[in-house]
Amino acid sequence: MPGVFTLIRASFTLIPSRDLIAQPITSKVVKQVILRKARPGSILHKLLADDSPISRAPEKPVKMSMISRAGRPLWNWVGGYPVVLRGGEEYGFDVVYVDSPIAEKRLGLGEGVAGRVIEELTGLEGRSAVYGSGEATISLTSITAVSSDQLGADLRGSGVRLEFQTPTLLQYPKPSRLRIRESVHSLYPTPHLLIMNLAQKWEMYESGKRPVGIPAYIPFELREVDHGIRPITIPLNGVGERGFTGWAVYRLAAASQERLGSYLRLLHMATFTGVGHSTSLGLGQVALSMLNHA
């Protein structure tokens, strides 16, 4: 089907050889591992190396998760305790690649690069230096893939619970007349901001019909019911960025099955791509669960 993209998730374990104090954004440890293994000129190197011309492109198709312990992402906020990776303990992380002809053309990666990316991901296995003198053993545990036309197809329920597992920087759209350069982030995942951010991501990967037909309907068809959202400040690019973590429950009230399907597709996509700003570094990681009563 023209324009369809595929989400490829590779899951790994990481076992440090000794205790390591990690960076507050622990996905940067994952980035270290990738760049030590990926050769210059490879797809992952082009997307992630700081000196690569496309490393700062908006909405890169590679997403590194935070390092997790027993399924819980590890990260640190401004003023929080350091994250320590214990020697001999098993941790996990994921790398998601969005195989999209549109994104590959936009970034000049060439055509049909998914096979090369999978080879590069499997090449991460083995021992890798971390922080110079540290070392960790990396093992690939699984590779899964889902097509964009399958997203949301099996989700059933009257409501949805979203858990924002890592700090989320959900930015407001910038009015062109204000000519402001900095991003302004919301401290709460309003339905309109949430869905429109995901719709914008979708359009970076797939052409054709817009994923959201009538934006004004969103707050009435995806209604806030409950939340445990809290603001958080994280160190990013040398400054403290203000965002949020926590959870929110929304009731699905769309009269149109087409619009309901659109919301569920976008929310399902978020479990792969994240939501908001800096998702390539594991910010905005989302877990989704369907509810029968909301």
GROMACS .gro file of C-alpha atoms in nm:
model
  294
    1MET     CA    1   0.000   0.000   0.000
    2PRO     CA    2   0.152   0.336  -0.103
    3GLY     CA    3   0.271   0.550   0.183
    4VAL     CA    4   0.244   0.280   0.450
    5PHE     CA    5   0.530   0.270   0.700
    6THR     CA    6   0.655  -0.010   0.925
    7LEU     CA    7   0.762   0.017   1.288
    8ILE     CA    8   1.052  -0.214   1.373
    9ARG     CA    9   1.139  -0.268   1.740
   10ALA     CA   10   1.462  -0.438   1.849
   11SER     CA   11   1.483  -0.530   2.218
   12PHE     CA   12   1.811  -0.587   2.400
   13THR     CA   13   1.954  -0.674   2.739
   14LEU     CA   14   2.254  -0.492   2.884
   15ILE     CA   15   2.470  -0.630   3.167
   16PRO     CA   16   2.747  -0.398   3.297
   17SER     CA   17   3.073  -0.560   3.403
   18ARG     CA   18   3.091  -0.324   3.704
   19ASP     CA   19   2.891  -0.044   3.864
   20LEU     CA   20   2.846   0.255   3.632
   21ILE     CA   21   2.704   0.599   3.707
   22ALA     CA   22   2.489   0.672   3.402
   23GLN     CA   23   2.396   1.003   3.245
   24PRO     CA   24   2.059   1.140   3.367
   25ILE     CA   25   1.908   1.062   3.025
   26THR     CA   26   2.006   0.695   3.017
   27SER     CA   27   1.926   0.657   2.647
   28LYS     CA   28   2.261   0.833   2.596
   29VAL     CA   29   2.426   0.511   2.716
   30VAL     CA   30   2.237   0.332   2.438
   31LYS     CA   31   2.360   0.597   2.194
   32GLN     CA   32   2.719   0.531   2.308
   33VAL     CA   33   2.679   0.160   2.241
   34ILE     CA   34   2.532   0.220   1.894
   35LEU     CA   35   2.798   0.469   1.787
   36ARG     CA   36   3.081   0.245   1.909
   37LYS     CA   37   2.944  -0.041   1.699
   38ALA     CA   38   2.804   0.142   1.394
   39ARG     CA   39   3.060   0.219   1.125
   40PRO     CA   40   3.081   0.571   0.976
   41GLY     CA   41   2.842   0.596   0.683
   42SER     CA   42   2.597   0.342   0.825
   43ILE     CA   43   2.232   0.441   0.862
   44LEU     CA   44   2.241   0.453   1.243
   45HIS     CA   45   2.564   0.653   1.240
   46LYS     CA   46   2.415   0.906   0.997
   47LEU     CA   47   2.106   0.948   1.216
   48LEU     CA   48   2.278   0.966   1.556
   49ALA     CA   49   2.635   1.094   1.525
   50ASP     CA   50   2.662   1.453   1.650
   51ASP     CA   51   2.873   1.553   1.350
   52SER     CA   52   2.626   1.410   1.097
   53PRO     CA   53   2.435   1.673   0.891
   54ILE     CA   54   2.103   1.497   0.952
   55SER     CA   55   2.146   1.423   1.323
   56ARG     CA   56   1.950   1.738   1.414
   57ALA     CA   57   1.673   1.686   1.159
   58PRO     CA   58   1.319   1.700   1.301
   59GLU     CA   59   1.150   1.367   1.373
   60LYS     CA   60   1.430   1.122   1.304
   61PRO     CA   61   1.306   0.767   1.234
   62VAL     CA   62   1.520   0.607   1.506
   63LYS     CA   63   1.405   0.602   1.870
   64MET     CA   64   1.627   0.487   2.157
   65SER     CA   65   1.452   0.402   2.481
   66MET     CA   66   1.580   0.478   2.827
   67ILE     CA   67   1.759   0.188   2.993
   68SER     CA   68   1.511  -0.004   3.208
   69ARG     CA   69   1.523  -0.231   3.511
   70ALA     CA   70   1.242  -0.489   3.533
   71GLY     CA   71   1.049  -0.289   3.273
   72ARG     CA   72   1.081   0.047   3.452
   73PRO     CA   73   1.269   0.317   3.259
   74LEU     CA   74   1.558   0.473   3.450
   75TRP     CA   75   1.629   0.846   3.428
   76ASN     CA   76   1.718   1.134   3.655
   77TRP     CA   77   1.566   1.478   3.704
   78VAL     CA   78   1.741   1.802   3.797
   79GLY     CA   79   1.839   1.766   4.164
   80GLY     CA   80   1.763   1.392   4.176
   81TYR     CA   81   1.982   1.099   4.274
   82PRO     CA   82   2.229   0.962   4.015
   83VAL     CA   83   2.129   0.656   3.814
   84VAL     CA   84   2.365   0.369   3.898
   85LEU     CA   85   2.380   0.063   3.671
   86ARG     CA   86   2.493  -0.223   3.894
   87GLY     CA   87   2.760  -0.460   3.772
   88GLY     CA   88   2.624  -0.806   3.687
   89GLU     CA   89   2.258  -0.695   3.688
   90GLU     CA   90   2.043  -0.726   3.376
   91TYR     CA   91   1.890  -0.415   3.220
   92GLY     CA   92   1.693  -0.367   2.902
   93PHE     CA   93   1.652  -0.118   2.622
   94ASP     CA   94   1.474  -0.091   2.287
   95VAL     CA   95   1.562   0.071   1.957
   96VAL     CA   96   1.275   0.149   1.719
   97TYR     CA   97   1.327   0.222   1.351
   98VAL     CA   98   1.044   0.366   1.142
   99ASP     CA   99   1.080   0.221   0.793
  100SER     CA  100   0.919   0.495   0.584
  101PRO     CA  101   0.999   0.575   0.219
  102ILE     CA  102   0.888   0.934   0.282
  103ALA     CA  103   1.125   0.979   0.579
  104GLU     CA  104   1.412   0.807   0.400
  105LYS     CA  105   1.370   1.040   0.102
  106ARG     CA  106   1.337   1.347   0.327
  107LEU     CA  107   1.662   1.261   0.505
  108GLY     CA  108   1.851   1.138   0.199
  109LEU     CA  109   1.903   0.786   0.335
  110GLY     CA  110   1.825   0.608   0.007
  111GLU     CA  111   1.558   0.348  -0.062
  112GLY     CA  112   1.482   0.021   0.114
  113VAL     CA  113   1.725   0.068   0.402
  114ALA     CA  114   1.531  -0.137   0.661
  115GLY     CA  115   1.737  -0.449   0.594
  116ARG     CA  116   2.059  -0.257   0.651
  117VAL     CA  117   1.923  -0.111   0.976
  118ILE     CA  118   1.829  -0.457   1.103
  119GLU     CA  119   2.182  -0.579   1.025
  120GLU     CA  120   2.325  -0.282   1.214
  121LEU     CA  121   2.099  -0.353   1.512
  122THR     CA  122   2.194  -0.721   1.527
  123GLY     CA  123   2.556  -0.606   1.512
  124LEU     CA  124   2.517  -0.439   1.852
  125GLU     CA  125   2.547  -0.777   2.024
  126GLY     CA  126   2.861  -0.856   2.217
  127ARG     CA  127   3.079  -0.660   2.455
  128SER     CA  128   3.091  -0.284   2.427
  129ALA     CA  129   3.293  -0.015   2.601
  130VAL     CA  130   3.084   0.230   2.804
  131TYR     CA  131   3.223   0.556   2.947
  132GLY     CA  132   3.575   0.467   2.836
  133SER     CA  133   3.681   0.228   3.111
  134GLY     CA  134   3.345   0.058   3.162
  135GLU     CA  135   3.214  -0.240   2.971
  136ALA     CA  136   2.876  -0.404   2.914
  137THR     CA  137   2.748  -0.716   2.741
  138ILE     CA  138   2.469  -0.651   2.490
  139SER     CA  139   2.230  -0.928   2.378
  140LEU     CA  140   1.947  -0.906   2.124
  141THR     CA  141   1.629  -1.066   2.262
  142SER     CA  142   1.371  -0.995   1.990
  143ILE     CA  143   1.285  -0.804   1.674
  144THR     CA  144   0.919  -0.728   1.602
  145ALA     CA  145   0.747  -0.527   1.329
  146VAL     CA  146   0.402  -0.380   1.273
  147SER     CA  147   0.268  -0.200   0.968
  148SER     CA  148   0.101   0.139   1.006
  149ASP     CA  149  -0.221   0.003   0.855
  150GLN     CA  150  -0.240  -0.246   1.145
  151LEU     CA  151  -0.204   0.010   1.423
  152GLY     CA  152  -0.504   0.028   1.655
  153ALA     CA  153  -0.686  -0.255   1.477
  154ASP     CA  154  -0.706  -0.480   1.785
  155LEU     CA  155  -0.771  -0.211   2.047
  156ARG     CA  156  -1.114  -0.240   2.210
  157GLY     CA  157  -1.269  -0.050   2.500
  158SER     CA  158  -1.457   0.259   2.607
  159GLY     CA  159  -1.148   0.435   2.738
  160VAL     CA  160  -0.772   0.443   2.731
  161ARG     CA  161  -0.507   0.488   2.998
  162LEU     CA  162  -0.178   0.641   2.892
  163GLU     CA  163   0.129   0.617   3.112
  164PHE     CA  164   0.397   0.873   3.031
  165GLN     CA  165   0.689   0.663   3.150
  166THR     CA  166   0.963   0.916   3.084
  167PRO     CA  167   0.968   1.297   3.090
  168THR     CA  168   0.744   1.426   2.812
  169LEU     CA  169   0.803   1.757   2.634
  170LEU     CA  170   0.471   1.822   2.460
  171GLN     CA  171   0.518   2.146   2.275
  172TYR     CA  172   0.264   2.406   2.171
  173PRO     CA  173   0.255   2.489   1.798
  174LYS     CA  174   0.454   2.803   1.719
  175PRO     CA  175   0.247   3.087   1.566
  176SER     CA  176   0.444   3.212   1.267
  177ARG     CA  177   0.369   3.578   1.343
  178LEU     CA  178   0.538   3.565   1.684
  179ARG     CA  179   0.872   3.462   1.533
  180ILE     CA  180   0.983   3.284   1.848
  181ARG     CA  181   1.259   3.023   1.831
  182GLU     CA  182   1.230   2.841   2.164
  183SER     CA  183   0.978   2.566   2.227
  184VAL     CA  184   0.709   2.614   2.493
  185HIS     CA  185   0.596   2.292   2.657
  186SER     CA  186   0.265   2.205   2.820
  187LEU     CA  187   0.268   2.055   3.168
  188TYR     CA  188  -0.039   1.842   3.093
  189PRO     CA  189  -0.132   1.613   2.799
  190THR     CA  190  -0.448   1.785   2.677
  191PRO     CA  191  -0.625   1.570   2.416
  192HIS     CA  192  -0.586   1.831   2.144
  193LEU     CA  193  -0.210   1.879   2.194
  194LEU     CA  194  -0.155   1.506   2.231
  195ILE     CA  195  -0.339   1.400   1.917
  196MET     CA  196  -0.218   1.686   1.699
  197ASN     CA  197   0.144   1.617   1.797
  198LEU     CA  198   0.101   1.252   1.700
  199ALA     CA  199  -0.077   1.349   1.379
  200GLN     CA  200   0.219   1.569   1.289
  201LYS     CA  201   0.455   1.276   1.347
  202TRP     CA  202   0.234   1.050   1.134
  203GLU     CA  203   0.249   1.292   0.842
  204MET     CA  204   0.630   1.281   0.855
  205TYR     CA  205   0.609   0.908   0.775
  206GLU     CA  206   0.298   0.852   0.563
  207SER     CA  207   0.140   1.045   0.277
  208GLY     CA  208  -0.226   1.058   0.181
  209LYS     CA  209  -0.528   1.136   0.395
  210ARG     CA  210  -0.468   1.341   0.709
  211PRO     CA  211  -0.487   1.123   1.023
  212VAL     CA  212  -0.719   1.370   1.200
  213GLY     CA  213  -1.005   1.516   0.998
  214ILE     CA  214  -1.153   1.780   1.231
  215PRO     CA  215  -0.917   1.893   1.513
  216ALA     CA  216  -1.195   2.086   1.690
  217TYR     CA  217  -1.370   1.755   1.768
  218ILE     CA  218  -1.077   1.608   1.963
  219PRO     CA  219  -1.155   1.741   2.317
  220PHE     CA  220  -1.515   1.622   2.284
  221GLU     CA  221  -1.429   1.275   2.155
  222LEU     CA  222  -1.122   1.205   2.370
  223ARG     CA  223  -1.233   1.330   2.712
  224GLU     CA  224  -1.014   1.359   3.021
  225VAL     CA  225  -1.151   1.147   3.305
  226ASP     CA  226  -0.868   1.121   3.558
  227HIS     CA  227  -0.496   1.181   3.583
  228GLY     CA  228  -0.186   1.157   3.795
  229ILE     CA  229   0.029   1.400   3.599
  230ARG     CA  230   0.316   1.581   3.769
  231PRO     CA  231   0.562   1.838   3.633
  232ILE     CA  232   0.930   1.754   3.616
  233THR     CA  233   1.253   1.930   3.520
  234ILE     CA  234   1.516   1.734   3.330
  235PRO     CA  235   1.867   1.827   3.213
  236LEU     CA  236   1.872   1.846   2.834
  237ASN     CA  237   2.121   2.021   2.606
  238GLY     CA  238   2.277   2.200   2.901
  239VAL     CA  239   1.955   2.349   3.037
  240GLY     CA  240   1.666   2.239   3.257
  241GLU     CA  241   1.364   2.156   3.041
  242ARG     CA  242   1.021   2.153   3.204
  243GLY     CA  243   0.788   1.867   3.112
  244PHE     CA  244   0.571   1.605   3.281
  245THR     CA  245   0.539   1.238   3.370
  246GLY     CA  246   0.254   1.031   3.514
  247TRP     CA  247  -0.067   0.893   3.370
  248ALA     CA  248  -0.398   1.009   3.227
  249VAL     CA  249  -0.730   0.837   3.150
  250TYR     CA  250  -0.943   0.942   2.854
  251ARG     CA  251  -1.295   0.834   2.762
  252LEU     CA  252  -1.349   0.750   2.395
  253ALA     CA  253  -1.666   0.932   2.286
  254ALA     CA  254  -1.632   0.954   1.907
  255ALA     CA  255  -1.960   0.900   1.725
  256SER     CA  256  -1.770   0.827   1.405
  257GLN     CA  257  -1.591   0.492   1.384
  258GLU     CA  258  -1.350   0.647   1.135
  259ARG     CA  259  -1.244   0.917   1.380
  260LEU     CA  260  -1.226   0.667   1.666
  261GLY     CA  261  -0.999   0.450   1.453
  262SER     CA  262  -0.778   0.751   1.380
  263TYR     CA  263  -0.734   0.830   1.750
  264LEU     CA  264  -0.650   0.469   1.834
  265ARG     CA  265  -0.400   0.441   1.548
  266LEU     CA  266  -0.217   0.751   1.666
  267LEU     CA  267  -0.215   0.643   2.031
  268HIS     CA  268  -0.090   0.296   1.935
  269MET     CA  269   0.185   0.455   1.725
  270ALA     CA  270   0.293   0.653   2.032
  271THR     CA  271   0.393   0.329   2.207
  272PHE     CA  272   0.665   0.294   1.940
  273THR     CA  273   0.759   0.652   1.855
  274GLY     CA  274   0.683   0.833   2.180
  275VAL     CA  275   0.510   1.170   2.190
  276GLY     CA  276   0.644   1.523   2.204
  277HIS     CA  277   0.998   1.653   2.162
  278SER     CA  278   1.329   1.458   2.171
  279THR     CA  279   1.167   1.115   2.134
  280SER     CA  280   1.484   0.986   1.966
  281LEU     CA  281   1.643   1.014   2.313
  282GLY     CA  282   1.365   0.822   2.485
  283LEU     CA  283   1.164   1.119   2.610
  284GLY     CA  284   0.787   1.084   2.586
  285GLN     CA  285   0.784   0.703   2.615
  286VAL     CA  286   0.422   0.590   2.637
  287ALA     CA  287   0.248   0.274   2.757
  288LEU     CA  288  -0.115   0.222   2.658
  289SER     CA  289  -0.389   0.009   2.813
  290MET     CA  290  -0.753  -0.013   2.708
  291LEU     CA  291  -1.032   0.021   2.967
  292ASN     CA  292  -1.385  -0.118   2.961
  293HIS     CA  293  -1.515   0.155   3.192
  294ALA     CA  294  -1.389   0.512   3.172
   0.00000   0.00000   0.00000
